[in-house]
């Protein structure tokens, strides 16, 4: 596609952070299959990112560590220079940390907060100026059940996700008058590499607590992104996709 053609198109442009695998990768595939142009952000998993971009149409891989403000600016500049607009930002990049409070170092805390929460501040700040000019846009933050309920031995992670939900509500209030919507999707337990440390026994114990008695799939989250995209009156909401684990 020529650059000018890309800029003139009515096709929606989305950025999905941390989308080389897991939930993010599924969101990229779903958006591509629904005729979006998608910027697939990755940090370490270059080969996976390139594989998806070859298999799905209009998917553009871009390397950026979203915990770094300068790299986030490069990511947003890439989207604007190439396509002239950003319609949807999905803040999906995230890392987990399972440690007690006594074992959690200041560096651990910093790393989780920078990757999961500061990243969404950086991306939202940079895309907002373009969305305000466009008078349209949608930001979706992938938070977590733990941001709502808190989780033992996952304090830093839970704090980062609660922060994301607060960001969602604050920005929904602030940006609504510019016709920009901001929502969170708060997954329960989803079958990805993030949970690969769990043994079968540990998983079965978790299922006992979940009314639907199973993990969710990456598609459960990706289809929720599309649902939110297609419902223009929903903003400032934390949508829980968790098999009934928390109500
Ligand atoms: P995952 O399989 O571990 O994948 C994490 C993704 O984040 C990878 O694509 C990774 O990319 C990217 N990433 C990590 N640090 C990054 C950085 N600094 N810059 C850019 N990208 C970075 O995780 P997942 O299960 O799909 O989780 C996706 C999101 O859902 C996370 O925010 C997570 O907290 C949230 N969530 C997951 C669950 C669950 O049960 N899985 C539950 C609740 C919430 P690279 O490999 O390229 O670095």
mmCIF file with all atom_site columns, C-alpha atoms in Angstrom, residues 17-235:
data_model
loop_
_atom_site.group_PDB
_atom_site.id
_atom_site.type_symbol
_atom_site.label_atom_id
_atom_site.label_alt_id
_atom_site.label_comp_id
_atom_site.label_asym_id
_atom_site.label_entity_id
_atom_site.label_seq_id
_atom_site.pdbx_PDB_ins_code
_atom_site.Cartn_x
_atom_site.Cartn_y
_atom_site.Cartn_z
_atom_site.occupancy
_atom_site.B_iso_or_equiv
_atom_site.pdbx_formal_charge
_atom_site.auth_seq_id
_atom_site.auth_comp_id
_atom_site.auth_asym_id
_atom_site.auth_atom_id
_atom_site.pdbx_PDB_model_num
ATOM 1   C CA . UNK A 1 17  ? 1.026   -2.787  22.917 1.00 0.00 ? 17  UNK A CA 1
ATOM 2   C CA . UNK A 1 18  ? 2.809   -6.008  23.920 1.00 0.00 ? 18  UNK A CA 1
ATOM 3   C CA . UNK A 1 19  ? 1.116   -8.020  21.198 1.00 0.00 ? 19  UNK A CA 1
ATOM 4   C CA . UNK A 1 20  ? 3.741   -10.501 20.055 1.00 0.00 ? 20  UNK A CA 1
ATOM 5   C CA . UNK A 1 21  ? 1.976   -13.312 21.941 1.00 0.00 ? 21  UNK A CA 1
ATOM 6   C CA . UNK A 1 22  ? -0.865  -14.176 24.325 1.00 0.00 ? 22  UNK A CA 1
ATOM 7   C CA . UNK A 1 23  ? -3.849  -11.847 24.668 1.00 0.00 ? 23  UNK A CA 1
ATOM 8   C CA . UNK A 1 24  ? -2.256  -9.039  22.651 1.00 0.00 ? 24  UNK A CA 1
ATOM 9   C CA . UNK A 1 25  ? -1.516  -11.294 19.676 1.00 0.00 ? 25  UNK A CA 1
ATOM 10  C CA . UNK A 1 26  ? -5.133  -12.487 19.651 1.00 0.00 ? 26  UNK A CA 1
ATOM 11  C CA . UNK A 1 27  ? -6.375  -8.876  19.718 1.00 0.00 ? 27  UNK A CA 1
ATOM 12  C CA . UNK A 1 28  ? -4.133  -8.075  16.726 1.00 0.00 ? 28  UNK A CA 1
ATOM 13  C CA . UNK A 1 29  ? -5.460  -11.073 14.766 1.00 0.00 ? 29  UNK A CA 1
ATOM 14  C CA . UNK A 1 30  ? -9.083  -10.198 15.579 1.00 0.00 ? 30  UNK A CA 1
ATOM 15  C CA . UNK A 1 31  ? -8.665  -6.546  14.577 1.00 0.00 ? 31  UNK A CA 1
ATOM 16  C CA . UNK A 1 32  ? -6.873  -7.507  11.358 1.00 0.00 ? 32  UNK A CA 1
ATOM 17  C CA . UNK A 1 33  ? -9.664  -9.966  10.524 1.00 0.00 ? 33  UNK A CA 1
ATOM 18  C CA . UNK A 1 34  ? -12.127 -7.117  11.055 1.00 0.00 ? 34  UNK A CA 1
ATOM 19  C CA . UNK A 1 35  ? -10.327 -4.862  8.550  1.00 0.00 ? 35  UNK A CA 1
ATOM 20  C CA . UNK A 1 36  ? -8.286  -2.697  10.892 1.00 0.00 ? 36  UNK A CA 1
ATOM 21  C CA . UNK A 1 37  ? -4.758  -1.563  10.164 1.00 0.00 ? 37  UNK A CA 1
ATOM 22  C CA . UNK A 1 38  ? -2.854  -2.750  13.249 1.00 0.00 ? 38  UNK A CA 1
ATOM 23  C CA . UNK A 1 39  ? 0.491   -1.699  14.668 1.00 0.00 ? 39  UNK A CA 1
ATOM 24  C CA . UNK A 1 40  ? 1.761   -4.745  16.555 1.00 0.00 ? 40  UNK A CA 1
ATOM 25  C CA . UNK A 1 41  ? 4.091   -3.512  19.300 1.00 0.00 ? 41  UNK A CA 1
ATOM 26  C CA . UNK A 1 42  ? 6.636   -5.960  20.679 1.00 0.00 ? 42  UNK A CA 1
ATOM 27  C CA . UNK A 1 43  ? 9.762   -5.679  22.793 1.00 0.00 ? 43  UNK A CA 1
ATOM 28  C CA . UNK A 1 44  ? 11.695  -8.976  22.823 1.00 0.00 ? 44  UNK A CA 1
ATOM 29  C CA . UNK A 1 45  ? 9.714   -11.399 20.622 1.00 0.00 ? 45  UNK A CA 1
ATOM 30  C CA . UNK A 1 46  ? 10.681  -10.135 17.147 1.00 0.00 ? 46  UNK A CA 1
ATOM 31  C CA . UNK A 1 47  ? 10.228  -13.470 15.365 1.00 0.00 ? 47  UNK A CA 1
ATOM 32  C CA . UNK A 1 48  ? 6.720   -13.998 16.743 1.00 0.00 ? 48  UNK A CA 1
ATOM 33  C CA . UNK A 1 49  ? 5.762   -10.434 15.799 1.00 0.00 ? 49  UNK A CA 1
ATOM 34  C CA . UNK A 1 50  ? 7.023   -10.868 12.248 1.00 0.00 ? 50  UNK A CA 1
ATOM 35  C CA . UNK A 1 51  ? 5.245   -14.212 11.869 1.00 0.00 ? 51  UNK A CA 1
ATOM 36  C CA . UNK A 1 52  ? 1.876   -12.644 12.758 1.00 0.00 ? 52  UNK A CA 1
ATOM 37  C CA . UNK A 1 53  ? 2.491   -9.727  10.411 1.00 0.00 ? 53  UNK A CA 1
ATOM 38  C CA . UNK A 1 54  ? 3.135   -12.147 7.549  1.00 0.00 ? 54  UNK A CA 1
ATOM 39  C CA . UNK A 1 55  ? 0.047   -14.243 8.262  1.00 0.00 ? 55  UNK A CA 1
ATOM 40  C CA . UNK A 1 56  ? -2.442  -11.401 8.850  1.00 0.00 ? 56  UNK A CA 1
ATOM 41  C CA . UNK A 1 57  ? -3.171  -8.486  6.553  1.00 0.00 ? 57  UNK A CA 1
ATOM 42  C CA . UNK A 1 58  ? -2.331  -4.867  7.388  1.00 0.00 ? 58  UNK A CA 1
ATOM 43  C CA . UNK A 1 59  ? -0.321  -5.781  10.505 1.00 0.00 ? 59  UNK A CA 1
ATOM 44  C CA . UNK A 1 60  ? 2.828   -3.685  11.042 1.00 0.00 ? 60  UNK A CA 1
ATOM 45  C CA . UNK A 1 61  ? 5.303   -4.844  13.732 1.00 0.00 ? 61  UNK A CA 1
ATOM 46  C CA . UNK A 1 62  ? 7.110   -2.113  15.676 1.00 0.00 ? 62  UNK A CA 1
ATOM 47  C CA . UNK A 1 63  ? 9.680   -2.674  18.428 1.00 0.00 ? 63  UNK A CA 1
ATOM 48  C CA . UNK A 1 64  ? 9.386   -0.464  21.494 1.00 0.00 ? 64  UNK A CA 1
ATOM 49  C CA . UNK A 1 65  ? 9.894   -1.029  25.193 1.00 0.00 ? 65  UNK A CA 1
ATOM 50  C CA . UNK A 1 66  ? 6.716   0.654   26.446 1.00 0.00 ? 66  UNK A CA 1
ATOM 51  C CA . UNK A 1 67  ? 8.258   1.296   29.861 1.00 0.00 ? 67  UNK A CA 1
ATOM 52  C CA . UNK A 1 68  ? 10.493  3.835   28.100 1.00 0.00 ? 68  UNK A CA 1
ATOM 53  C CA . UNK A 1 69  ? 8.864   7.177   27.205 1.00 0.00 ? 69  UNK A CA 1
ATOM 54  C CA . UNK A 1 70  ? 11.181  7.910   24.261 1.00 0.00 ? 70  UNK A CA 1
ATOM 55  C CA . UNK A 1 71  ? 10.453  4.510   22.695 1.00 0.00 ? 71  UNK A CA 1
ATOM 56  C CA . UNK A 1 72  ? 6.695   5.065   23.169 1.00 0.00 ? 72  UNK A CA 1
ATOM 57  C CA . UNK A 1 73  ? 6.989   8.407   21.383 1.00 0.00 ? 73  UNK A CA 1
ATOM 58  C CA . UNK A 1 74  ? 8.719   6.612   18.473 1.00 0.00 ? 74  UNK A CA 1
ATOM 59  C CA . UNK A 1 75  ? 5.881   4.075   18.359 1.00 0.00 ? 75  UNK A CA 1
ATOM 60  C CA . UNK A 1 76  ? 3.170   6.740   18.192 1.00 0.00 ? 76  UNK A CA 1
ATOM 61  C CA . UNK A 1 77  ? 5.187   8.803   15.668 1.00 0.00 ? 77  UNK A CA 1
ATOM 62  C CA . UNK A 1 78  ? 5.474   5.704   13.464 1.00 0.00 ? 78  UNK A CA 1
ATOM 63  C CA . UNK A 1 79  ? 1.683   5.262   13.433 1.00 0.00 ? 79  UNK A CA 1
ATOM 64  C CA . UNK A 1 80  ? 0.978   8.934   12.737 1.00 0.00 ? 80  UNK A CA 1
ATOM 65  C CA . UNK A 1 81  ? 3.656   9.308   10.059 1.00 0.00 ? 81  UNK A CA 1
ATOM 66  C CA . UNK A 1 82  ? 2.529   6.179   8.238  1.00 0.00 ? 82  UNK A CA 1
ATOM 67  C CA . UNK A 1 83  ? -1.241  6.355   8.646  1.00 0.00 ? 83  UNK A CA 1
ATOM 68  C CA . UNK A 1 84  ? -2.062  9.922   9.788  1.00 0.00 ? 84  UNK A CA 1
ATOM 69  C CA . UNK A 1 85  ? -4.344  8.901   12.648 1.00 0.00 ? 85  UNK A CA 1
ATOM 70  C CA . UNK A 1 86  ? -4.925  6.476   15.541 1.00 0.00 ? 86  UNK A CA 1
ATOM 71  C CA . UNK A 1 87  ? -8.489  5.304   16.186 1.00 0.00 ? 87  UNK A CA 1
ATOM 72  C CA . UNK A 1 88  ? -7.859  2.669   18.834 1.00 0.00 ? 88  UNK A CA 1
ATOM 73  C CA . UNK A 1 89  ? -5.108  2.211   21.423 1.00 0.00 ? 89  UNK A CA 1
ATOM 74  C CA . UNK A 1 90  ? -5.063  -1.040  23.403 1.00 0.00 ? 90  UNK A CA 1
ATOM 75  C CA . UNK A 1 91  ? -2.705  -0.884  26.388 1.00 0.00 ? 91  UNK A CA 1
ATOM 76  C CA . UNK A 1 92  ? -2.076  -4.605  26.759 1.00 0.00 ? 92  UNK A CA 1
ATOM 77  C CA . UNK A 1 93  ? 1.674   -4.953  27.524 1.00 0.00 ? 93  UNK A CA 1
ATOM 78  C CA . UNK A 1 94  ? 2.198   -6.313  31.000 1.00 0.00 ? 94  UNK A CA 1
ATOM 79  C CA . UNK A 1 95  ? 4.399   -8.402  33.266 1.00 0.00 ? 95  UNK A CA 1
ATOM 80  C CA . UNK A 1 96  ? 3.518   -10.344 36.388 1.00 0.00 ? 96  UNK A CA 1
ATOM 81  C CA . UNK A 1 97  ? 5.472   -10.540 39.654 1.00 0.00 ? 97  UNK A CA 1
ATOM 82  C CA . UNK A 1 98  ? 4.719   -13.188 42.264 1.00 0.00 ? 98  UNK A CA 1
ATOM 83  C CA . UNK A 1 99  ? 6.626   -12.201 45.433 1.00 0.00 ? 99  UNK A CA 1
ATOM 84  C CA . UNK A 1 100 ? 5.865   -11.452 49.036 1.00 0.00 ? 100 UNK A CA 1
ATOM 85  C CA . UNK A 1 101 ? 6.103   -7.835  50.178 1.00 0.00 ? 101 UNK A CA 1
ATOM 86  C CA . UNK A 1 102 ? 9.310   -8.628  52.072 1.00 0.00 ? 102 UNK A CA 1
ATOM 87  C CA . UNK A 1 103 ? 10.936  -10.102 48.951 1.00 0.00 ? 103 UNK A CA 1
ATOM 88  C CA . UNK A 1 104 ? 9.761   -7.337  46.593 1.00 0.00 ? 104 UNK A CA 1
ATOM 89  C CA . UNK A 1 105 ? 12.654  -4.949  45.970 1.00 0.00 ? 105 UNK A CA 1
ATOM 90  C CA . UNK A 1 106 ? 12.231  -1.269  45.070 1.00 0.00 ? 106 UNK A CA 1
ATOM 91  C CA . UNK A 1 107 ? 13.601  -2.222  41.639 1.00 0.00 ? 107 UNK A CA 1
ATOM 92  C CA . UNK A 1 108 ? 10.934  -4.956  41.231 1.00 0.00 ? 108 UNK A CA 1
ATOM 93  C CA . UNK A 1 109 ? 8.202   -2.497  42.159 1.00 0.00 ? 109 UNK A CA 1
ATOM 94  C CA . UNK A 1 110 ? 9.596   0.094   39.756 1.00 0.00 ? 110 UNK A CA 1
ATOM 95  C CA . UNK A 1 111 ? 9.824   -2.427  36.924 1.00 0.00 ? 111 UNK A CA 1
ATOM 96  C CA . UNK A 1 112 ? 6.223   -3.636  37.289 1.00 0.00 ? 112 UNK A CA 1
ATOM 97  C CA . UNK A 1 113 ? 4.816   -0.126  37.632 1.00 0.00 ? 113 UNK A CA 1
ATOM 98  C CA . UNK A 1 114 ? 6.856   1.172   34.674 1.00 0.00 ? 114 UNK A CA 1
ATOM 99  C CA . UNK A 1 115 ? 5.843   -1.715  32.392 1.00 0.00 ? 115 UNK A CA 1
ATOM 100 C CA . UNK A 1 116 ? 2.180   -2.027  33.373 1.00 0.00 ? 116 UNK A CA 1
ATOM 101 C CA . UNK A 1 117 ? 1.132   1.483   34.397 1.00 0.00 ? 117 UNK A CA 1
ATOM 102 C CA . UNK A 1 118 ? 3.585   4.209   33.325 1.00 0.00 ? 118 UNK A CA 1
ATOM 103 C CA . UNK A 1 119 ? 3.477   2.667   29.835 1.00 0.00 ? 119 UNK A CA 1
ATOM 104 C CA . UNK A 1 120 ? -0.272  3.387   29.610 1.00 0.00 ? 120 UNK A CA 1
ATOM 105 C CA . UNK A 1 121 ? 0.318   6.951   30.797 1.00 0.00 ? 121 UNK A CA 1
ATOM 106 C CA . UNK A 1 122 ? 2.996   7.411   28.110 1.00 0.00 ? 122 UNK A CA 1
ATOM 107 C CA . UNK A 1 123 ? 0.896   5.961   25.274 1.00 0.00 ? 123 UNK A CA 1
ATOM 108 C CA . UNK A 1 124 ? -2.343  7.671   26.363 1.00 0.00 ? 124 UNK A CA 1
ATOM 109 C CA . UNK A 1 125 ? -0.578  11.032  26.707 1.00 0.00 ? 125 UNK A CA 1
ATOM 110 C CA . UNK A 1 126 ? 0.934   10.729  23.220 1.00 0.00 ? 126 UNK A CA 1
ATOM 111 C CA . UNK A 1 127 ? -2.199  9.482   21.399 1.00 0.00 ? 127 UNK A CA 1
ATOM 112 C CA . UNK A 1 128 ? -4.556  11.888  23.186 1.00 0.00 ? 128 UNK A CA 1
ATOM 113 C CA . UNK A 1 129 ? -3.254  14.947  21.362 1.00 0.00 ? 129 UNK A CA 1
ATOM 114 C CA . UNK A 1 130 ? -4.064  13.338  18.002 1.00 0.00 ? 130 UNK A CA 1
ATOM 115 C CA . UNK A 1 131 ? -7.403  11.938  19.185 1.00 0.00 ? 131 UNK A CA 1
ATOM 116 C CA . UNK A 1 132 ? -8.431  15.348  20.587 1.00 0.00 ? 132 UNK A CA 1
ATOM 117 C CA . UNK A 1 133 ? -7.684  16.910  17.169 1.00 0.00 ? 133 UNK A CA 1
ATOM 118 C CA . UNK A 1 134 ? -9.613  14.131  15.418 1.00 0.00 ? 134 UNK A CA 1
ATOM 119 C CA . UNK A 1 135 ? -12.474 14.511  17.904 1.00 0.00 ? 135 UNK A CA 1
ATOM 120 C CA . UNK A 1 136 ? -12.645 10.715  18.098 1.00 0.00 ? 136 UNK A CA 1
ATOM 121 C CA . UNK A 1 137 ? -10.788 7.752   19.543 1.00 0.00 ? 137 UNK A CA 1
ATOM 122 C CA . UNK A 1 138 ? -10.916 4.849   21.943 1.00 0.00 ? 138 UNK A CA 1
ATOM 123 C CA . UNK A 1 139 ? -8.398  3.693   24.559 1.00 0.00 ? 139 UNK A CA 1
ATOM 124 C CA . UNK A 1 140 ? -8.765  0.227   26.103 1.00 0.00 ? 140 UNK A CA 1
ATOM 125 C CA . UNK A 1 141 ? -6.638  -0.734  29.102 1.00 0.00 ? 141 UNK A CA 1
ATOM 126 C CA . UNK A 1 142 ? -6.166  -4.437  29.815 1.00 0.00 ? 142 UNK A CA 1
ATOM 127 C CA . UNK A 1 143 ? -6.181  -4.452  33.603 1.00 0.00 ? 143 UNK A CA 1
ATOM 128 C CA . UNK A 1 144 ? -6.918  -7.500  35.803 1.00 0.00 ? 144 UNK A CA 1
ATOM 129 C CA . UNK A 1 145 ? -9.206  -9.026  38.396 1.00 0.00 ? 145 UNK A CA 1
ATOM 130 C CA . UNK A 1 146 ? -6.351  -8.409  40.871 1.00 0.00 ? 146 UNK A CA 1
ATOM 131 C CA . UNK A 1 147 ? -6.645  -4.649  40.425 1.00 0.00 ? 147 UNK A CA 1
ATOM 132 C CA . UNK A 1 148 ? -10.196 -4.933  41.766 1.00 0.00 ? 148 UNK A CA 1
ATOM 133 C CA . UNK A 1 149 ? -9.814  -7.559  44.492 1.00 0.00 ? 149 UNK A CA 1
ATOM 134 C CA . UNK A 1 150 ? -6.091  -7.354  45.362 1.00 0.00 ? 150 UNK A CA 1
ATOM 135 C CA . UNK A 1 151 ? -3.949  -10.495 45.341 1.00 0.00 ? 151 UNK A CA 1
ATOM 136 C CA . UNK A 1 152 ? -1.730  -12.005 47.994 1.00 0.00 ? 152 UNK A CA 1
ATOM 137 C CA . UNK A 1 153 ? 1.941   -12.090 46.891 1.00 0.00 ? 153 UNK A CA 1
ATOM 138 C CA . UNK A 1 154 ? 1.104   -9.970  43.832 1.00 0.00 ? 154 UNK A CA 1
ATOM 139 C CA . UNK A 1 155 ? 0.934   -6.540  45.450 1.00 0.00 ? 155 UNK A CA 1
ATOM 140 C CA . UNK A 1 156 ? 2.980   -4.650  42.830 1.00 0.00 ? 156 UNK A CA 1
ATOM 141 C CA . UNK A 1 157 ? 1.005   -6.205  39.967 1.00 0.00 ? 157 UNK A CA 1
ATOM 142 C CA . UNK A 1 158 ? -2.337  -5.516  41.691 1.00 0.00 ? 158 UNK A CA 1
ATOM 143 C CA . UNK A 1 159 ? -1.365  -1.890  42.361 1.00 0.00 ? 159 UNK A CA 1
ATOM 144 C CA . UNK A 1 160 ? -0.402  -1.410  38.707 1.00 0.00 ? 160 UNK A CA 1
ATOM 145 C CA . UNK A 1 161 ? -3.752  -2.794  37.530 1.00 0.00 ? 161 UNK A CA 1
ATOM 146 C CA . UNK A 1 162 ? -5.811  -0.767  40.033 1.00 0.00 ? 162 UNK A CA 1
ATOM 147 C CA . UNK A 1 163 ? -3.908  2.260   38.739 1.00 0.00 ? 163 UNK A CA 1
ATOM 148 C CA . UNK A 1 164 ? -4.926  1.391   35.184 1.00 0.00 ? 164 UNK A CA 1
ATOM 149 C CA . UNK A 1 165 ? -8.610  1.241   36.189 1.00 0.00 ? 165 UNK A CA 1
ATOM 150 C CA . UNK A 1 166 ? -8.313  4.645   37.890 1.00 0.00 ? 166 UNK A CA 1
ATOM 151 C CA . UNK A 1 167 ? -6.669  5.981   34.724 1.00 0.00 ? 167 UNK A CA 1
ATOM 152 C CA . UNK A 1 168 ? -9.582  4.605   32.691 1.00 0.00 ? 168 UNK A CA 1
ATOM 153 C CA . UNK A 1 169 ? -12.215 6.382   34.785 1.00 0.00 ? 169 UNK A CA 1
ATOM 154 C CA . UNK A 1 170 ? -10.278 9.666   35.023 1.00 0.00 ? 170 UNK A CA 1
ATOM 155 C CA . UNK A 1 171 ? -9.519  9.853   31.300 1.00 0.00 ? 171 UNK A CA 1
ATOM 156 C CA . UNK A 1 172 ? -13.075 8.847   30.370 1.00 0.00 ? 172 UNK A CA 1
ATOM 157 C CA . UNK A 1 173 ? -14.253 11.913  32.313 1.00 0.00 ? 173 UNK A CA 1
ATOM 158 C CA . UNK A 1 174 ? -11.548 14.184  30.918 1.00 0.00 ? 174 UNK A CA 1
ATOM 159 C CA . UNK A 1 175 ? -11.659 13.136  27.265 1.00 0.00 ? 175 UNK A CA 1
ATOM 160 C CA . UNK A 1 176 ? -15.372 12.418  26.802 1.00 0.00 ? 176 UNK A CA 1
ATOM 161 C CA . UNK A 1 177 ? -16.058 15.926  25.536 1.00 0.00 ? 177 UNK A CA 1
ATOM 162 C CA . UNK A 1 178 ? -13.606 15.258  22.709 1.00 0.00 ? 178 UNK A CA 1
ATOM 163 C CA . UNK A 1 179 ? -15.586 12.132  21.795 1.00 0.00 ? 179 UNK A CA 1
ATOM 164 C CA . UNK A 1 180 ? -12.812 9.872   23.105 1.00 0.00 ? 180 UNK A CA 1
ATOM 165 C CA . UNK A 1 181 ? -13.869 6.772   25.003 1.00 0.00 ? 181 UNK A CA 1
ATOM 166 C CA . UNK A 1 182 ? -11.716 5.003   27.603 1.00 0.00 ? 182 UNK A CA 1
ATOM 167 C CA . UNK A 1 183 ? -12.509 1.540   28.987 1.00 0.00 ? 183 UNK A CA 1
ATOM 168 C CA . UNK A 1 184 ? -10.789 -1.281  30.867 1.00 0.00 ? 184 UNK A CA 1
ATOM 169 C CA . UNK A 1 185 ? -11.094 -4.997  30.325 1.00 0.00 ? 185 UNK A CA 1
ATOM 170 C CA . UNK A 1 186 ? -10.253 -6.822  33.569 1.00 0.00 ? 186 UNK A CA 1
ATOM 171 C CA . UNK A 1 187 ? -9.538  -10.501 32.770 1.00 0.00 ? 187 UNK A CA 1
ATOM 172 C CA . UNK A 1 188 ? -9.652  -13.272 35.337 1.00 0.00 ? 188 UNK A CA 1
ATOM 173 C CA . UNK A 1 189 ? -7.310  -16.158 34.501 1.00 0.00 ? 189 UNK A CA 1
ATOM 174 C CA . UNK A 1 190 ? -6.591  -16.558 30.784 1.00 0.00 ? 190 UNK A CA 1
ATOM 175 C CA . UNK A 1 191 ? -4.689  -19.403 29.159 1.00 0.00 ? 191 UNK A CA 1
ATOM 176 C CA . UNK A 1 192 ? -1.354  -17.764 28.169 1.00 0.00 ? 192 UNK A CA 1
ATOM 177 C CA . UNK A 1 193 ? 2.354   -18.017 28.964 1.00 0.00 ? 193 UNK A CA 1
ATOM 178 C CA . UNK A 1 194 ? 1.803   -15.646 31.897 1.00 0.00 ? 194 UNK A CA 1
ATOM 179 C CA . UNK A 1 195 ? 0.230   -18.581 33.780 1.00 0.00 ? 195 UNK A CA 1
ATOM 180 C CA . UNK A 1 196 ? 2.640   -21.277 32.582 1.00 0.00 ? 196 UNK A CA 1
ATOM 181 C CA . UNK A 1 197 ? 4.222   -21.419 36.067 1.00 0.00 ? 197 UNK A CA 1
ATOM 182 C CA . UNK A 1 198 ? 1.012   -22.960 37.518 1.00 0.00 ? 198 UNK A CA 1
ATOM 183 C CA . UNK A 1 199 ? 0.970   -26.732 38.050 1.00 0.00 ? 199 UNK A CA 1
ATOM 184 C CA . UNK A 1 200 ? -2.096  -28.799 37.058 1.00 0.00 ? 200 UNK A CA 1
ATOM 185 C CA . UNK A 1 201 ? -2.957  -29.111 40.763 1.00 0.00 ? 201 UNK A CA 1
ATOM 186 C CA . UNK A 1 202 ? -2.752  -25.364 41.260 1.00 0.00 ? 202 UNK A CA 1
ATOM 187 C CA . UNK A 1 203 ? -4.955  -24.813 38.217 1.00 0.00 ? 203 UNK A CA 1
ATOM 188 C CA . UNK A 1 204 ? -7.553  -27.283 39.491 1.00 0.00 ? 204 UNK A CA 1
ATOM 189 C CA . UNK A 1 205 ? -7.609  -25.512 42.850 1.00 0.00 ? 205 UNK A CA 1
ATOM 190 C CA . UNK A 1 206 ? -8.258  -22.214 41.070 1.00 0.00 ? 206 UNK A CA 1
ATOM 191 C CA . UNK A 1 207 ? -11.076 -23.724 38.986 1.00 0.00 ? 207 UNK A CA 1
ATOM 192 C CA . UNK A 1 208 ? -12.846 -24.662 42.229 1.00 0.00 ? 208 UNK A CA 1
ATOM 193 C CA . UNK A 1 209 ? -13.214 -20.921 42.919 1.00 0.00 ? 209 UNK A CA 1
ATOM 194 C CA . UNK A 1 210 ? -14.445 -20.001 39.423 1.00 0.00 ? 210 UNK A CA 1
ATOM 195 C CA . UNK A 1 211 ? -18.166 -20.550 38.725 1.00 0.00 ? 211 UNK A CA 1
ATOM 196 C CA . UNK A 1 212 ? -17.452 -21.559 35.087 1.00 0.00 ? 212 UNK A CA 1
ATOM 197 C CA . UNK A 1 213 ? -14.705 -23.985 36.349 1.00 0.00 ? 213 UNK A CA 1
ATOM 198 C CA . UNK A 1 214 ? -12.126 -23.154 33.680 1.00 0.00 ? 214 UNK A CA 1
ATOM 199 C CA . UNK A 1 215 ? -9.639  -20.589 32.354 1.00 0.00 ? 215 UNK A CA 1
ATOM 200 C CA . UNK A 1 216 ? -10.705 -18.052 29.783 1.00 0.00 ? 216 UNK A CA 1
ATOM 201 C CA . UNK A 1 217 ? -9.235  -17.993 26.280 1.00 0.00 ? 217 UNK A CA 1
ATOM 202 C CA . UNK A 1 218 ? -7.401  -15.162 24.548 1.00 0.00 ? 218 UNK A CA 1
ATOM 203 C CA . UNK A 1 219 ? -10.410 -14.952 22.227 1.00 0.00 ? 219 UNK A CA 1
ATOM 204 C CA . UNK A 1 220 ? -12.668 -14.138 25.213 1.00 0.00 ? 220 UNK A CA 1
ATOM 205 C CA . UNK A 1 221 ? -10.647 -10.939 25.640 1.00 0.00 ? 221 UNK A CA 1
ATOM 206 C CA . UNK A 1 222 ? -10.182 -10.124 21.938 1.00 0.00 ? 222 UNK A CA 1
ATOM 207 C CA . UNK A 1 223 ? -13.926 -10.449 21.294 1.00 0.00 ? 223 UNK A CA 1
ATOM 208 C CA . UNK A 1 224 ? -14.554 -8.057  24.208 1.00 0.00 ? 224 UNK A CA 1
ATOM 209 C CA . UNK A 1 225 ? -12.298 -5.482  22.509 1.00 0.00 ? 225 UNK A CA 1
ATOM 210 C CA . UNK A 1 226 ? -14.486 -5.722  19.399 1.00 0.00 ? 226 UNK A CA 1
ATOM 211 C CA . UNK A 1 227 ? -17.661 -5.534  21.502 1.00 0.00 ? 227 UNK A CA 1
ATOM 212 C CA . UNK A 1 228 ? -16.429 -2.285  23.099 1.00 0.00 ? 228 UNK A CA 1
ATOM 213 C CA . UNK A 1 229 ? -15.412 -0.912  19.705 1.00 0.00 ? 229 UNK A CA 1
ATOM 214 C CA . UNK A 1 230 ? -18.898 -1.564  18.363 1.00 0.00 ? 230 UNK A CA 1
ATOM 215 C CA . UNK A 1 231 ? -20.776 0.080   21.258 1.00 0.00 ? 231 UNK A CA 1
ATOM 216 C CA . UNK A 1 232 ? -20.120 3.834   21.015 1.00 0.00 ? 232 UNK A CA 1
ATOM 217 C CA . UNK A 1 233 ? -21.991 4.749   24.213 1.00 0.00 ? 233 UNK A CA 1
ATOM 218 C CA . UNK A 1 234 ? -19.794 2.681   26.563 1.00 0.00 ? 234 UNK A CA 1
ATOM 219 C CA . UNK A 1 235 ? -17.045 4.639   28.338 1.00 0.00 ? 235 UNK A CA 1
#
